[in-house]
């Protein structure tokens, strides 16, 4: 049976719409209406302060369900947890900075807090606040914490804010919030492009990806197994979050290359050798606020590139190649230290265990001087071309800043959260 032919009742789900106290609360009416129109059972849970902005009778009329803010109504049916347990989706629109902080801390001093804590349903937040509040280190940390727990965000958008200010902080439009909520109900991943925070608006992110190839002669090269998948995921995540993105692409697997050129908001600059990559990254980095060196860059190149195909030499058993050092692009960028620019390196190591991985990573972090170094273990079968990744991120002192396992897109988003936190620390 196709979905379209199913009786409406079978598709009807329970959606809780939390509303918190900001000017954007008036937009919540559109969100509630959107979910009701889509055929769902919608329960509105406003905070006390939300009701200063939008009236309870309006919310009851639009949602077609009773509305209360209180923990002490409906005690007999344990309302403070019943709604959370029944919910298939919780959407909080708008989410103020205060509610964001409360949700991050797991506070439950009102019906919205208890409902969220009692629920295992996907949660979608649509933040709305002034730019300064959105970019404050507390809000950034709370957002990153919630995201790491799988909470999805939509917005905020950049634009006019109450009081004539401009910048990121506007709540996303109700139809976009509804579309993102319905995508989550359908089981779409939490970091799907439909659910997006535009927190990198104004940033220029340069990402290098793939493996460089050093020619030996017109038909042969020295290369490596990098697929470029993790680098592309970072470029895509940054673009989705509102950054201007340049992807300096060394050799990519065919499907990765196809996806890269089809990704809107990502400018692809193809390169072959380390020298070409160094040149392209150097140029793009001048305007960059963030540089992520995810490419597997050849440390050596043949001293001579033969003009003609190298022929077998039947007089001996072997062939000796002389290689010369390539410049270290990452170390060069880190040493250059443009004010406020964040430089991220990668290190794929064939370590036997976590301890050895950390030791190798700490030594490399010191040697390279990058702001962040992303470590992962590789081997004959691990780490290349796979959809998932497992990384440890070190800061410039070699301390563990984060450990992330998940899809390459989830790793990308977690890394960008760390980058953003550093960018904001630089700005303050
Ligand atoms: N890198 C670079 N230029 C090079 C080599 C590496 O910019 N010539 C960057 C990579 O893009 C990556 C980081 O440095 O971000 C670490 O790469 P890796 O190959 O692990 O480091 P190496 O310095 O080559 O260390 P090793 O001796 O372990 O090969």
Short mmCIF file of N, CA and C and ligand atoms in Angstrom, two decimals, residues 208 274 277 293-299 326-331 344-349 364 367-368 373, ligand 1:
data_model
loop_
_atom_site.label_atom_id
_atom_site.label_comp_id
_atom_site.label_asym_id
_atom_site.label_seq_id
_atom_site.Cartn_x
_atom_site.Cartn_y
_atom_site.Cartn_z
N UNK A 208 40.57 21.31 2.01
CA UNK A 208 41.27 20.48 1.01
C UNK A 208 40.84 19.03 1.23
N UNK A 274 51.01 18.04 -4.95
CA UNK A 274 51.11 18.82 -3.71
C UNK A 274 51.40 20.29 -4.02
N UNK A 277 48.28 21.89 -5.03
CA UNK A 277 47.39 22.03 -3.87
C UNK A 277 47.87 23.19 -2.98
N UNK A 293 42.51 21.22 6.47
CA UNK A 293 43.37 20.42 5.58
C UNK A 293 43.04 18.94 5.75
N UNK A 294 41.97 18.53 5.06
CA UNK A 294 41.57 17.12 5.15
C UNK A 294 42.26 16.28 4.07
N UNK A 295 42.95 16.92 3.15
CA UNK A 295 43.59 16.16 2.05
C UNK A 295 44.74 15.32 2.57
N UNK A 296 44.94 14.18 1.92
CA UNK A 296 46.12 13.36 2.18
C UNK A 296 47.18 13.84 1.20
N UNK A 297 48.14 14.55 1.76
CA UNK A 297 49.11 15.27 0.91
C UNK A 297 50.41 14.47 0.86
N UNK A 298 50.94 14.26 -0.35
CA UNK A 298 52.19 13.50 -0.48
C UNK A 298 53.34 14.31 0.11
N UNK A 299 54.10 13.68 1.01
CA UNK A 299 55.24 14.36 1.62
C UNK A 299 56.43 14.44 0.67
N UNK A 326 58.25 17.56 -0.22
CA UNK A 326 57.28 18.59 -0.60
C UNK A 326 57.14 19.58 0.55
N UNK A 327 56.67 20.78 0.28
CA UNK A 327 56.42 21.71 1.39
C UNK A 327 55.29 21.17 2.27
N UNK A 328 55.32 21.50 3.55
CA UNK A 328 54.22 21.14 4.46
C UNK A 328 53.22 22.30 4.46
N UNK A 329 52.12 22.08 3.77
CA UNK A 329 51.14 23.16 3.57
C UNK A 329 50.52 23.56 4.91
N UNK A 330 50.14 22.56 5.69
CA UNK A 330 49.47 22.82 6.97
C UNK A 330 50.39 23.60 7.91
N UNK A 331 51.63 23.13 8.05
CA UNK A 331 52.55 23.80 8.97
C UNK A 331 52.77 25.24 8.50
N UNK A 344 42.81 23.86 10.72
CA UNK A 344 42.54 22.50 11.21
C UNK A 344 43.33 21.50 10.37
N UNK A 345 44.03 20.60 11.04
CA UNK A 345 44.76 19.55 10.33
C UNK A 345 44.14 18.20 10.59
N UNK A 346 44.50 17.24 9.78
CA UNK A 346 44.07 15.86 9.96
C UNK A 346 45.30 14.99 10.13
N UNK A 347 45.17 13.90 10.84
CA UNK A 347 46.27 12.95 10.93
C UNK A 347 45.70 11.55 10.96
N UNK A 348 45.95 10.82 9.89
CA UNK A 348 45.52 9.43 9.82
C UNK A 348 46.72 8.59 10.23
N UNK A 349 46.58 7.82 11.31
CA UNK A 349 47.73 7.08 11.84
C UNK A 349 47.42 5.59 11.91
N UNK A 364 52.35 15.22 16.64
CA UNK A 364 52.05 15.90 15.37
C UNK A 364 51.44 17.28 15.62
N UNK A 367 54.22 19.57 16.24
CA UNK A 367 55.02 19.80 15.04
C UNK A 367 54.30 20.74 14.07
N UNK A 368 52.97 20.55 13.95
CA UNK A 368 52.24 21.28 12.90
C UNK A 368 51.76 22.65 13.39
N UNK A 373 43.61 19.41 15.59
CA UNK A 373 44.12 18.29 14.80
C UNK A 373 43.16 17.12 14.97
N1 LIG B 1 49.94 17.98 5.20
C1 LIG B 1 50.31 19.10 4.50
N2 LIG B 1 51.40 19.09 3.70
C2 LIG B 1 52.16 17.99 3.61
C3 LIG B 1 51.81 16.83 4.32
C4 LIG B 1 50.69 16.86 5.12
O1 LIG B 1 49.62 20.12 4.60
N3 LIG B 1 53.21 18.00 2.83
C5 LIG B 1 48.77 18.05 6.10
C6 LIG B 1 47.65 17.08 5.79
O2 LIG B 1 46.67 17.68 4.92
C7 LIG B 1 47.05 16.81 7.16
C8 LIG B 1 48.26 16.95 8.08
O3 LIG B 1 49.23 17.71 7.37
O4 LIG B 1 46.13 17.82 7.53
C9 LIG B 1 48.87 15.68 8.55
O5 LIG B 1 49.21 14.88 7.46
P1 LIG B 1 50.11 13.62 7.70
O6 LIG B 1 50.41 12.99 6.38
O7 LIG B 1 49.51 12.77 8.77
O8 LIG B 1 51.37 14.34 8.34
P2 LIG B 1 52.86 14.26 8.03
O9 LIG B 1 53.49 15.53 8.42
O10 LIG B 1 53.06 13.81 6.64
O11 LIG B 1 53.35 13.19 9.08
P3 LIG B 1 53.87 11.70 8.89
O12 LIG B 1 55.32 11.80 9.15
O13 LIG B 1 53.10 10.95 9.92
O14 LIG B 1 53.54 11.30 7.49
#
